[in-house]
Short mmCIF file of N, CA and C and ligand atoms in Angstrom, two decimals:
data_model
loop_
_atom_site.label_atom_id
_atom_site.label_comp_id
_atom_site.label_asym_id
_atom_site.label_seq_id
_atom_site.Cartn_x
_atom_site.Cartn_y
_atom_site.Cartn_z
N MET A 1 0.85 -1.22 0.00
CA MET A 1 0.00 0.00 0.00
C MET A 1 0.87 1.24 0.00
N TRP A 2 0.65 2.11 -0.98
CA TRP A 2 1.43 3.34 -1.07
C TRP A 2 0.94 4.38 -0.07
N GLU A 3 1.86 5.16 0.42
CA GLU A 3 1.54 6.27 1.31
C GLU A 3 2.36 7.47 0.91
N ILE A 4 1.80 8.66 1.07
CA ILE A 4 2.59 9.89 0.93
C ILE A 4 2.33 10.72 2.17
N ARG A 5 3.40 11.11 2.84
CA ARG A 5 3.30 11.93 4.06
C ARG A 5 2.27 11.37 5.02
N GLY A 6 2.31 10.05 5.20
CA GLY A 6 1.43 9.41 6.18
C GLY A 6 -0.01 9.22 5.73
N LYS A 7 -0.34 9.64 4.51
CA LYS A 7 -1.71 9.43 4.02
C LYS A 7 -1.73 8.25 3.05
N LYS A 8 -2.74 7.41 3.22
CA LYS A 8 -2.86 6.25 2.35
C LYS A 8 -3.35 6.66 0.96
N LEU A 9 -2.91 5.89 -0.02
CA LEU A 9 -3.36 6.13 -1.39
C LEU A 9 -4.22 4.96 -1.84
N ASN A 10 -5.40 5.25 -2.31
CA ASN A 10 -6.30 4.21 -2.82
C ASN A 10 -6.24 4.18 -4.34
N MET A 11 -5.93 3.01 -4.87
CA MET A 11 -5.81 2.90 -6.33
C MET A 11 -7.17 3.05 -7.00
N LEU A 12 -7.20 3.93 -7.99
CA LEU A 12 -8.44 4.16 -8.74
C LEU A 12 -8.33 3.53 -10.13
N ILE A 13 -7.17 3.71 -10.76
CA ILE A 13 -6.96 3.16 -12.11
C ILE A 13 -5.58 2.50 -12.11
N ASP A 14 -5.54 1.22 -12.45
CA ASP A 14 -4.25 0.54 -12.38
C ASP A 14 -3.43 0.76 -13.65
N GLU A 15 -2.17 0.37 -13.55
CA GLU A 15 -1.19 0.60 -14.61
C GLU A 15 -1.64 0.05 -15.96
N GLU A 16 -2.22 -1.16 -15.95
CA GLU A 16 -2.64 -1.79 -17.21
C GLU A 16 -3.79 -1.02 -17.85
N SER A 17 -4.73 -0.56 -17.03
CA SER A 17 -5.87 0.19 -17.57
C SER A 17 -5.42 1.54 -18.13
N VAL A 18 -4.44 2.14 -17.47
CA VAL A 18 -3.87 3.39 -17.96
C VAL A 18 -3.27 3.16 -19.34
N ALA A 19 -2.42 2.14 -19.44
CA ALA A 19 -1.72 1.87 -20.70
C ALA A 19 -2.69 1.54 -21.83
N LYS A 20 -3.74 0.78 -21.51
CA LYS A 20 -4.72 0.40 -22.52
C LYS A 20 -5.47 1.63 -23.03
N ARG A 21 -5.85 2.50 -22.10
CA ARG A 21 -6.59 3.71 -22.50
C ARG A 21 -5.71 4.66 -23.32
N VAL A 22 -4.43 4.73 -22.98
CA VAL A 22 -3.51 5.59 -23.74
C VAL A 22 -3.42 5.09 -25.19
N ARG A 23 -3.35 3.77 -25.35
CA ARG A 23 -3.30 3.20 -26.71
C ARG A 23 -4.56 3.53 -27.49
N GLU A 24 -5.71 3.42 -26.83
CA GLU A 24 -6.98 3.72 -27.51
C GLU A 24 -7.04 5.19 -27.94
N LEU A 25 -6.60 6.08 -27.05
CA LEU A 25 -6.60 7.50 -27.40
C LEU A 25 -5.68 7.77 -28.58
N ALA A 26 -4.53 7.10 -28.58
CA ALA A 26 -3.57 7.29 -29.67
C ALA A 26 -4.17 6.86 -31.01
N ARG A 27 -4.96 5.79 -31.01
CA ARG A 27 -5.61 5.34 -32.25
C ARG A 27 -6.56 6.41 -32.77
N GLU A 28 -7.37 6.99 -31.86
CA GLU A 28 -8.31 8.05 -32.26
C GLU A 28 -7.57 9.26 -32.81
N ILE A 29 -6.52 9.65 -32.10
CA ILE A 29 -5.78 10.86 -32.45
C ILE A 29 -5.07 10.69 -33.79
N GLU A 30 -4.41 9.56 -33.99
CA GLU A 30 -3.66 9.39 -35.24
C GLU A 30 -4.59 9.30 -36.44
N ARG A 31 -5.80 8.77 -36.21
CA ARG A 31 -6.78 8.73 -37.29
C ARG A 31 -7.17 10.16 -37.70
N ASP A 32 -7.47 11.01 -36.72
CA ASP A 32 -7.88 12.38 -37.01
C ASP A 32 -6.71 13.22 -37.54
N PHE A 33 -5.54 13.04 -36.96
CA PHE A 33 -4.39 13.89 -37.30
C PHE A 33 -3.62 13.42 -38.53
N SER A 34 -3.97 12.26 -39.05
CA SER A 34 -3.26 11.81 -40.25
C SER A 34 -3.61 12.67 -41.46
N GLU A 35 -4.68 13.47 -41.33
CA GLU A 35 -5.07 14.40 -42.41
C GLU A 35 -4.21 15.66 -42.45
N ALA A 36 -3.39 15.89 -41.42
CA ALA A 36 -2.63 17.14 -41.34
C ALA A 36 -1.66 17.28 -42.50
N GLU A 37 -1.48 18.53 -42.97
CA GLU A 37 -0.61 18.81 -44.13
C GLU A 37 0.86 18.76 -43.74
N SER A 38 1.14 19.05 -42.46
CA SER A 38 2.52 18.94 -41.97
C SER A 38 2.48 18.28 -40.60
N GLU A 39 3.65 17.94 -40.06
CA GLU A 39 3.67 17.19 -38.80
C GLU A 39 2.90 17.93 -37.71
N PRO A 40 1.98 17.23 -37.04
CA PRO A 40 1.26 17.84 -35.93
C PRO A 40 2.20 18.20 -34.78
N VAL A 41 1.78 19.19 -34.00
CA VAL A 41 2.56 19.61 -32.83
C VAL A 41 1.79 19.20 -31.57
N VAL A 42 2.40 18.38 -30.75
CA VAL A 42 1.82 17.99 -29.47
C VAL A 42 2.34 18.97 -28.43
N VAL A 43 1.41 19.68 -27.79
CA VAL A 43 1.80 20.66 -26.77
C VAL A 43 1.39 20.13 -25.40
N GLY A 44 2.37 19.74 -24.61
CA GLY A 44 2.10 19.23 -23.26
C GLY A 44 2.20 20.35 -22.24
N LEU A 45 1.35 20.28 -21.22
CA LEU A 45 1.40 21.29 -20.16
C LEU A 45 2.22 20.77 -18.98
N LEU A 46 3.22 21.53 -18.62
CA LEU A 46 4.09 21.15 -17.49
C LEU A 46 3.45 21.62 -16.18
N LYS A 47 3.73 20.92 -15.08
CA LYS A 47 4.51 19.71 -15.14
C LYS A 47 3.64 18.48 -15.32
N GLY A 48 2.39 18.55 -14.88
CA GLY A 48 1.55 17.37 -14.71
C GLY A 48 1.41 16.46 -15.91
N ALA A 49 1.46 17.01 -17.14
CA ALA A 49 1.15 16.18 -18.31
C ALA A 49 2.38 15.45 -18.87
N PHE A 50 3.55 15.61 -18.25
CA PHE A 50 4.75 15.08 -18.91
C PHE A 50 4.75 13.56 -19.05
N VAL A 51 4.19 12.86 -18.07
CA VAL A 51 4.18 11.39 -18.14
C VAL A 51 3.19 10.93 -19.23
N PHE A 52 2.01 11.52 -19.21
CA PHE A 52 1.00 11.18 -20.21
C PHE A 52 1.51 11.50 -21.62
N VAL A 53 2.13 12.64 -21.79
CA VAL A 53 2.67 13.00 -23.11
C VAL A 53 3.71 11.97 -23.56
N ALA A 54 4.58 11.60 -22.64
CA ALA A 54 5.65 10.64 -22.99
C ALA A 54 5.08 9.31 -23.47
N ASP A 55 4.03 8.84 -22.81
CA ASP A 55 3.40 7.58 -23.22
C ASP A 55 2.61 7.75 -24.51
N LEU A 56 1.83 8.82 -24.57
CA LEU A 56 0.95 9.04 -25.72
C LEU A 56 1.73 9.16 -27.02
N ILE A 57 2.79 9.94 -27.02
CA ILE A 57 3.53 10.14 -28.28
C ILE A 57 4.18 8.85 -28.76
N ARG A 58 4.56 7.98 -27.80
CA ARG A 58 5.18 6.72 -28.23
C ARG A 58 4.17 5.71 -28.75
N GLU A 59 2.88 5.96 -28.49
CA GLU A 59 1.83 5.12 -29.07
C GLU A 59 1.38 5.63 -30.42
N LEU A 60 1.71 6.89 -30.74
CA LEU A 60 1.28 7.46 -32.03
C LEU A 60 2.15 6.92 -33.15
N ARG A 61 1.51 6.45 -34.20
CA ARG A 61 2.27 5.89 -35.34
C ARG A 61 2.34 6.89 -36.49
N ILE A 62 2.39 8.17 -36.12
CA ILE A 62 2.58 9.24 -37.11
C ILE A 62 3.70 10.14 -36.57
N PRO A 63 4.45 10.82 -37.48
CA PRO A 63 5.50 11.71 -36.98
C PRO A 63 4.88 12.94 -36.31
N VAL A 64 5.38 13.29 -35.15
CA VAL A 64 4.88 14.47 -34.45
C VAL A 64 6.04 15.29 -33.88
N ILE A 65 5.77 16.58 -33.69
CA ILE A 65 6.69 17.47 -33.00
C ILE A 65 6.16 17.61 -31.58
N VAL A 66 7.06 17.63 -30.60
CA VAL A 66 6.62 17.72 -29.21
C VAL A 66 7.18 19.00 -28.58
N ASP A 67 6.31 19.74 -27.94
CA ASP A 67 6.76 20.95 -27.24
C ASP A 67 6.01 21.03 -25.92
N PHE A 68 6.53 21.85 -25.02
CA PHE A 68 5.89 21.99 -23.71
C PHE A 68 5.65 23.45 -23.38
N LEU A 69 4.53 23.66 -22.71
CA LEU A 69 4.17 24.99 -22.24
C LEU A 69 4.03 24.88 -20.73
N TRP A 70 4.58 25.85 -20.03
CA TRP A 70 4.47 25.84 -18.58
C TRP A 70 3.78 27.12 -18.14
N VAL A 71 2.63 26.97 -17.55
CA VAL A 71 1.92 28.13 -17.03
C VAL A 71 1.65 27.91 -15.55
N SER A 72 1.50 29.00 -14.84
CA SER A 72 1.04 28.85 -13.46
C SER A 72 -0.18 29.74 -13.33
N SER A 73 -1.10 29.34 -12.43
CA SER A 73 -2.29 30.19 -12.30
C SER A 73 -2.07 31.16 -11.14
N TYR A 74 -2.57 32.33 -11.32
CA TYR A 74 -2.43 33.37 -10.31
C TYR A 74 -3.25 33.05 -9.08
N GLY A 75 -2.88 33.61 -7.96
CA GLY A 75 -3.71 33.48 -6.76
C GLY A 75 -3.24 32.38 -5.85
N GLN A 76 -3.66 32.42 -4.60
CA GLN A 76 -3.18 31.50 -3.56
C GLN A 76 -4.13 30.31 -3.39
N SER A 77 -5.38 30.47 -3.80
CA SER A 77 -6.39 29.50 -3.40
C SER A 77 -6.14 28.14 -4.05
N MET A 78 -6.77 27.11 -3.48
CA MET A 78 -6.67 25.74 -3.97
C MET A 78 -7.29 25.63 -5.36
N GLU A 79 -8.34 26.41 -5.59
CA GLU A 79 -9.02 26.35 -6.89
C GLU A 79 -8.35 27.30 -7.86
N SER A 80 -8.31 26.89 -9.11
CA SER A 80 -7.64 27.75 -10.07
C SER A 80 -8.50 28.97 -10.38
N SER A 81 -7.82 30.06 -10.68
CA SER A 81 -8.51 31.31 -10.94
C SER A 81 -8.85 31.47 -12.41
N GLY A 82 -8.13 30.70 -13.25
CA GLY A 82 -8.35 30.85 -14.69
C GLY A 82 -7.50 31.95 -15.28
N VAL A 83 -6.79 32.69 -14.42
CA VAL A 83 -5.86 33.71 -14.91
C VAL A 83 -4.48 33.08 -14.93
N ILE A 84 -3.86 33.06 -16.11
CA ILE A 84 -2.60 32.32 -16.22
C ILE A 84 -1.40 33.24 -16.43
N ARG A 85 -0.25 32.75 -15.97
CA ARG A 85 1.01 33.44 -16.19
C ARG A 85 1.91 32.44 -16.92
N ILE A 86 2.52 32.88 -18.01
CA ILE A 86 3.38 31.98 -18.78
C ILE A 86 4.74 31.87 -18.09
N VAL A 87 5.09 30.67 -17.66
CA VAL A 87 6.41 30.44 -17.06
C VAL A 87 7.41 30.10 -18.17
N LYS A 88 6.99 29.23 -19.08
CA LYS A 88 7.82 28.88 -20.24
C LYS A 88 6.93 28.79 -21.47
N ASP A 89 7.19 29.63 -22.43
CA ASP A 89 6.38 29.62 -23.66
C ASP A 89 6.90 28.52 -24.60
N LEU A 90 6.19 28.31 -25.69
CA LEU A 90 6.58 27.29 -26.66
C LEU A 90 7.81 27.73 -27.46
N ASP A 91 8.54 26.76 -27.97
CA ASP A 91 9.65 27.04 -28.89
C ASP A 91 9.19 26.94 -30.34
N THR A 92 8.00 26.38 -30.54
CA THR A 92 7.50 26.10 -31.89
C THR A 92 6.48 27.15 -32.31
N ASP A 93 6.57 27.56 -33.56
CA ASP A 93 5.57 28.46 -34.13
C ASP A 93 4.34 27.64 -34.53
N LEU A 94 3.19 27.96 -33.97
CA LEU A 94 2.00 27.15 -34.23
C LEU A 94 1.19 27.61 -35.43
N GLU A 95 1.57 28.72 -36.02
CA GLU A 95 0.76 29.29 -37.10
C GLU A 95 0.58 28.28 -38.24
N GLY A 96 -0.68 28.02 -38.57
CA GLY A 96 -1.00 27.13 -39.67
C GLY A 96 -0.84 25.64 -39.36
N ARG A 97 -0.46 25.30 -38.12
CA ARG A 97 -0.18 23.90 -37.79
C ARG A 97 -1.40 23.21 -37.18
N TRP A 98 -1.35 21.88 -37.21
CA TRP A 98 -2.32 21.06 -36.48
C TRP A 98 -1.74 20.85 -35.10
N VAL A 99 -2.49 21.23 -34.08
CA VAL A 99 -1.96 21.23 -32.71
C VAL A 99 -2.85 20.38 -31.80
N LEU A 100 -2.20 19.58 -30.99
CA LEU A 100 -2.90 18.80 -29.96
C LEU A 100 -2.41 19.26 -28.60
N LEU A 101 -3.30 19.90 -27.85
CA LEU A 101 -3.00 20.36 -26.50
C LEU A 101 -3.28 19.21 -25.53
N VAL A 102 -2.29 18.86 -24.71
CA VAL A 102 -2.43 17.69 -23.83
C VAL A 102 -2.27 18.10 -22.36
N ASP A 103 -3.26 17.73 -21.54
CA ASP A 103 -3.15 17.99 -20.11
C ASP A 103 -3.52 16.77 -19.30
N ASP A 104 -3.15 16.82 -18.02
CA ASP A 104 -3.37 15.68 -17.14
C ASP A 104 -4.81 15.57 -16.66
N ILE A 105 -5.35 16.68 -16.14
CA ILE A 105 -6.67 16.58 -15.51
C ILE A 105 -7.45 17.87 -15.67
N LEU A 106 -8.74 17.70 -15.89
CA LEU A 106 -9.66 18.83 -16.01
C LEU A 106 -10.51 18.85 -14.75
N ASP A 107 -10.44 19.95 -14.04
CA ASP A 107 -11.21 20.08 -12.80
C ASP A 107 -12.31 21.11 -13.06
N THR A 108 -12.07 22.37 -12.76
CA THR A 108 -13.06 23.40 -13.11
C THR A 108 -13.04 23.71 -14.60
N GLY A 109 -11.90 23.44 -15.24
CA GLY A 109 -11.75 23.74 -16.66
C GLY A 109 -11.27 25.16 -16.93
N LEU A 110 -11.15 25.96 -15.87
CA LEU A 110 -10.76 27.36 -16.04
C LEU A 110 -9.38 27.50 -16.69
N THR A 111 -8.42 26.71 -16.18
CA THR A 111 -7.05 26.82 -16.68
C THR A 111 -6.97 26.43 -18.16
N LEU A 112 -7.54 25.27 -18.47
CA LEU A 112 -7.41 24.77 -19.84
C LEU A 112 -8.13 25.68 -20.84
N LYS A 113 -9.26 26.22 -20.42
CA LYS A 113 -9.97 27.11 -21.33
C LYS A 113 -9.12 28.35 -21.63
N GLU A 114 -8.47 28.86 -20.61
CA GLU A 114 -7.61 30.04 -20.78
C GLU A 114 -6.42 29.71 -21.69
N ILE A 115 -5.83 28.53 -21.49
CA ILE A 115 -4.68 28.12 -22.31
C ILE A 115 -5.11 27.88 -23.75
N HIS A 116 -6.30 27.33 -23.91
CA HIS A 116 -6.85 27.10 -25.24
C HIS A 116 -6.97 28.44 -25.99
N THR A 117 -7.47 29.45 -25.31
CA THR A 117 -7.60 30.79 -25.90
C THR A 117 -6.22 31.34 -26.26
N PHE A 118 -5.25 31.13 -25.36
CA PHE A 118 -3.88 31.60 -25.59
C PHE A 118 -3.28 30.92 -26.83
N LEU A 119 -3.48 29.60 -26.97
CA LEU A 119 -2.93 28.89 -28.13
C LEU A 119 -3.64 29.30 -29.41
N LYS A 120 -4.95 29.54 -29.31
CA LYS A 120 -5.72 29.99 -30.48
C LYS A 120 -5.14 31.28 -31.05
N SER A 121 -4.65 32.14 -30.15
CA SER A 121 -4.10 33.44 -30.58
C SER A 121 -2.82 33.25 -31.41
N LYS A 122 -2.25 32.03 -31.36
CA LYS A 122 -1.06 31.73 -32.16
C LYS A 122 -1.45 31.23 -33.56
N ARG A 123 -2.71 31.26 -33.84
CA ARG A 123 -3.30 30.96 -35.15
C ARG A 123 -2.94 29.60 -35.75
N PRO A 124 -3.16 28.52 -34.95
CA PRO A 124 -2.99 27.18 -35.52
C PRO A 124 -4.10 26.92 -36.54
N ARG A 125 -3.86 26.00 -37.44
CA ARG A 125 -4.92 25.65 -38.40
C ARG A 125 -6.01 24.83 -37.69
N VAL A 126 -5.59 23.86 -36.87
CA VAL A 126 -6.49 23.01 -36.10
C VAL A 126 -5.96 22.96 -34.67
N LEU A 127 -6.86 23.08 -33.70
CA LEU A 127 -6.45 22.96 -32.30
C LEU A 127 -7.40 22.02 -31.59
N LYS A 128 -6.86 20.86 -31.18
CA LYS A 128 -7.68 19.91 -30.44
C LYS A 128 -7.07 19.68 -29.07
N THR A 129 -7.90 19.16 -28.15
CA THR A 129 -7.45 19.02 -26.77
C THR A 129 -7.63 17.59 -26.29
N CYS A 130 -6.60 17.07 -25.64
CA CYS A 130 -6.65 15.73 -25.08
C CYS A 130 -6.33 15.81 -23.59
N VAL A 131 -7.26 15.31 -22.78
CA VAL A 131 -7.08 15.36 -21.33
C VAL A 131 -7.22 13.94 -20.80
N PHE A 132 -6.31 13.54 -19.92
CA PHE A 132 -6.37 12.15 -19.45
C PHE A 132 -7.52 11.92 -18.47
N LEU A 133 -7.74 12.85 -17.54
CA LEU A 133 -8.79 12.67 -16.53
C LEU A 133 -9.71 13.88 -16.49
N GLU A 134 -10.98 13.63 -16.18
CA GLU A 134 -11.91 14.74 -15.96
C GLU A 134 -12.73 14.45 -14.73
N LYS A 135 -12.74 15.39 -13.80
CA LYS A 135 -13.51 15.20 -12.57
C LYS A 135 -14.99 15.42 -12.83
N GLU A 136 -15.79 14.51 -12.33
CA GLU A 136 -17.22 14.58 -12.58
C GLU A 136 -17.88 15.71 -11.80
N GLY A 137 -18.73 16.44 -12.50
CA GLY A 137 -19.55 17.48 -11.85
C GLY A 137 -18.79 18.67 -11.32
N ARG A 138 -17.65 18.97 -11.85
CA ARG A 138 -16.83 20.07 -11.32
C ARG A 138 -16.71 21.25 -12.28
N LYS A 139 -17.07 21.03 -13.53
CA LYS A 139 -16.77 22.02 -14.54
C LYS A 139 -17.51 23.34 -14.30
N LYS A 140 -16.78 24.44 -14.44
CA LYS A 140 -17.37 25.77 -14.25
C LYS A 140 -17.45 26.53 -15.56
N VAL A 141 -16.82 26.00 -16.60
CA VAL A 141 -16.87 26.67 -17.89
C VAL A 141 -17.31 25.66 -18.93
N ASP A 142 -17.79 26.18 -20.04
CA ASP A 142 -18.25 25.28 -21.06
C ASP A 142 -17.05 24.93 -21.94
N PHE A 143 -16.43 23.81 -21.62
CA PHE A 143 -15.23 23.38 -22.33
C PHE A 143 -15.13 21.86 -22.27
N ASP A 144 -15.19 21.21 -23.42
CA ASP A 144 -15.08 19.76 -23.46
C ASP A 144 -13.85 19.37 -24.26
N PRO A 145 -13.01 18.48 -23.71
CA PRO A 145 -11.86 18.02 -24.49
C PRO A 145 -12.31 17.17 -25.67
N ASP A 146 -11.55 17.18 -26.75
CA ASP A 146 -11.88 16.34 -27.91
C ASP A 146 -11.60 14.88 -27.61
N TYR A 147 -10.59 14.63 -26.78
CA TYR A 147 -10.22 13.26 -26.40
C TYR A 147 -10.09 13.22 -24.89
N LEU A 148 -10.76 12.22 -24.28
CA LEU A 148 -10.73 12.11 -22.81
C LEU A 148 -10.42 10.67 -22.41
N GLY A 149 -9.49 10.52 -21.47
CA GLY A 149 -9.12 9.19 -20.98
C GLY A 149 -10.18 8.60 -20.08
N PHE A 150 -10.40 9.19 -18.93
CA PHE A 150 -11.36 8.68 -17.94
C PHE A 150 -12.06 9.83 -17.24
N LYS A 151 -13.34 9.58 -16.88
CA LYS A 151 -14.03 10.45 -15.92
C LYS A 151 -13.71 9.89 -14.54
N VAL A 152 -13.43 10.78 -13.59
CA VAL A 152 -13.05 10.34 -12.25
C VAL A 152 -13.88 11.07 -11.20
N PRO A 153 -14.02 10.45 -10.01
CA PRO A 153 -14.79 11.12 -8.96
C PRO A 153 -14.04 12.33 -8.42
N ASN A 154 -14.77 13.18 -7.73
CA ASN A 154 -14.19 14.41 -7.19
C ASN A 154 -13.38 14.13 -5.93
N ARG A 155 -12.18 13.58 -6.14
CA ARG A 155 -11.24 13.29 -5.04
C ARG A 155 -9.92 13.91 -5.44
N PHE A 156 -9.02 14.07 -4.47
CA PHE A 156 -7.70 14.58 -4.83
C PHE A 156 -6.84 13.41 -5.33
N LEU A 157 -6.37 13.50 -6.55
CA LEU A 157 -5.70 12.38 -7.20
C LEU A 157 -4.20 12.64 -7.37
N VAL A 158 -3.44 11.55 -7.30
CA VAL A 158 -2.00 11.61 -7.58
C VAL A 158 -1.61 10.43 -8.47
N GLY A 159 -0.43 10.54 -9.04
CA GLY A 159 0.10 9.46 -9.87
C GLY A 159 0.05 9.80 -11.34
N TYR A 160 0.86 9.13 -12.11
CA TYR A 160 0.89 9.32 -13.56
C TYR A 160 1.08 10.81 -13.89
N GLY A 161 2.03 11.43 -13.22
CA GLY A 161 2.33 12.84 -13.46
C GLY A 161 1.69 13.80 -12.47
N LEU A 162 0.57 13.37 -11.88
CA LEU A 162 -0.13 14.25 -10.92
C LEU A 162 0.57 14.19 -9.57
N ASP A 163 0.73 15.35 -8.97
CA ASP A 163 1.48 15.40 -7.71
C ASP A 163 0.64 15.86 -6.53
N TRP A 164 1.17 15.56 -5.35
CA TRP A 164 0.68 16.18 -4.13
C TRP A 164 1.92 16.82 -3.49
N GLY A 165 2.03 18.12 -3.60
CA GLY A 165 3.22 18.81 -3.12
C GLY A 165 4.49 18.24 -3.74
N GLU A 166 4.44 18.00 -5.04
CA GLU A 166 5.55 17.47 -5.87
C GLU A 166 5.82 15.98 -5.69
N LEU A 167 5.12 15.31 -4.78
CA LEU A 167 5.32 13.87 -4.65
C LEU A 167 4.20 13.12 -5.37
N GLY A 168 4.51 11.90 -5.78
CA GLY A 168 3.48 11.02 -6.37
C GLY A 168 3.47 11.00 -7.88
N ARG A 169 4.24 11.87 -8.51
CA ARG A 169 4.21 11.91 -9.98
C ARG A 169 4.69 10.60 -10.61
N ASN A 170 5.58 9.89 -9.91
CA ASN A 170 6.19 8.69 -10.47
C ASN A 170 5.36 7.43 -10.30
N LEU A 171 4.20 7.50 -9.67
CA LEU A 171 3.34 6.32 -9.56
C LEU A 171 2.77 5.96 -10.93
N LYS A 172 2.68 4.66 -11.20
CA LYS A 172 2.26 4.24 -12.55
C LYS A 172 0.75 4.25 -12.74
N GLY A 173 0.00 4.16 -11.63
CA GLY A 173 -1.46 4.21 -11.71
C GLY A 173 -1.96 5.55 -11.20
N ILE A 174 -3.31 5.66 -11.12
CA ILE A 174 -3.94 6.85 -10.56
C ILE A 174 -4.49 6.49 -9.18
N TYR A 175 -4.16 7.31 -8.20
CA TYR A 175 -4.55 7.04 -6.82
C TYR A 175 -5.28 8.23 -6.22
N ALA A 176 -6.25 7.93 -5.33
CA ALA A 176 -6.90 8.99 -4.56
C ALA A 176 -6.23 9.06 -3.19
N VAL A 177 -5.94 10.27 -2.75
CA VAL A 177 -5.35 10.45 -1.42
C VAL A 177 -6.48 10.30 -0.40
N GLU A 178 -6.28 9.37 0.55
CA GLU A 178 -7.33 9.11 1.55
C GLU A 178 -7.54 10.34 2.41
N GLU A 179 -8.81 10.70 2.61
CA GLU A 179 -9.08 11.94 3.33
C GLU A 179 -8.83 11.84 4.83
N LYS A 180 -9.26 10.72 5.42
CA LYS A 180 -9.03 10.59 6.87
C LYS A 180 -7.70 9.85 7.12
N GLY A 181 -7.20 9.96 8.38
CA GLY A 181 -6.05 9.17 8.82
C GLY A 181 -4.71 9.65 8.39
P1 LIG B 201 -8.80 23.59 -13.38
O1 LIG B 201 -8.44 24.92 -13.93
O2 LIG B 201 -9.42 22.67 -14.38
O3 LIG B 201 -9.67 23.72 -12.14
O4 LIG B 201 -7.46 22.98 -12.82
C1 LIG B 201 -6.76 22.02 -13.47
C2 LIG B 201 -5.42 21.83 -12.85
O5 LIG B 201 -5.52 21.71 -11.42
C3 LIG B 201 -4.79 20.54 -13.34
O6 LIG B 201 -4.05 20.74 -14.51
C4 LIG B 201 -3.96 20.16 -12.15
O7 LIG B 201 -2.71 20.83 -12.24
C5 LIG B 201 -4.70 20.67 -10.96
N1 LIG B 201 -5.56 19.62 -10.36
C6 LIG B 201 -6.91 19.56 -10.39
N2 LIG B 201 -7.36 18.47 -9.73
C7 LIG B 201 -6.27 17.82 -9.28
C8 LIG B 201 -6.09 16.60 -8.53
O8 LIG B 201 -7.00 15.87 -8.13
N3 LIG B 201 -4.80 16.24 -8.27
C9 LIG B 201 -3.73 17.00 -8.67
N4 LIG B 201 -2.53 16.54 -8.36
N5 LIG B 201 -3.88 18.15 -9.39
C10 LIG B 201 -5.13 18.55 -9.68
MG1 LIG B 202 -1.98 21.18 -14.53
#
């Protein structure tokens, strides 16, 4: 049984189910993106999406360019404000390109919607979004990813890139941090 800082972790999605779902998403994505006129650009959001991006791109059987964007949201609160600050911008020019924005988890959706608007301003030809997890009943904005791995309950999750105070990113499955104890 895994623990972080004395809190138990309950497995929600095991390693095999993660890997299987990543393969399925890759099949959908490569089918849609095979129409692109030039190599698609996969834009991963740091830090949380780095593990998912690493697995997803290796399942894609089409040539892709990979870049990362690092943003932080303003404000102290636990919930995101939707106002973003660019920590590290892209190295790739997105103008006229087919772009796949990849993130780890959609909670309120405020952050991703803001980033989507930011990437749109770079005038890609096509901009689609792939999110590995989406919390049920939490969305505050009207934003649906084009590709979604799993819907998950409203718990605090770690693993597969998701952290709790920077720990837990290296777990191969998805775990909920136990609330009591
Ligand atoms: P949103 O703007 O959708 O509310 O926030 C999304 C971001 O909040 C995610 O990209 C992630 O960084 C963080 N987040 C939301 N829920 C969780 C969670 O259960 N666990 C972790 N580790 N991060 C989360
Ligand atoms: Mg994030």
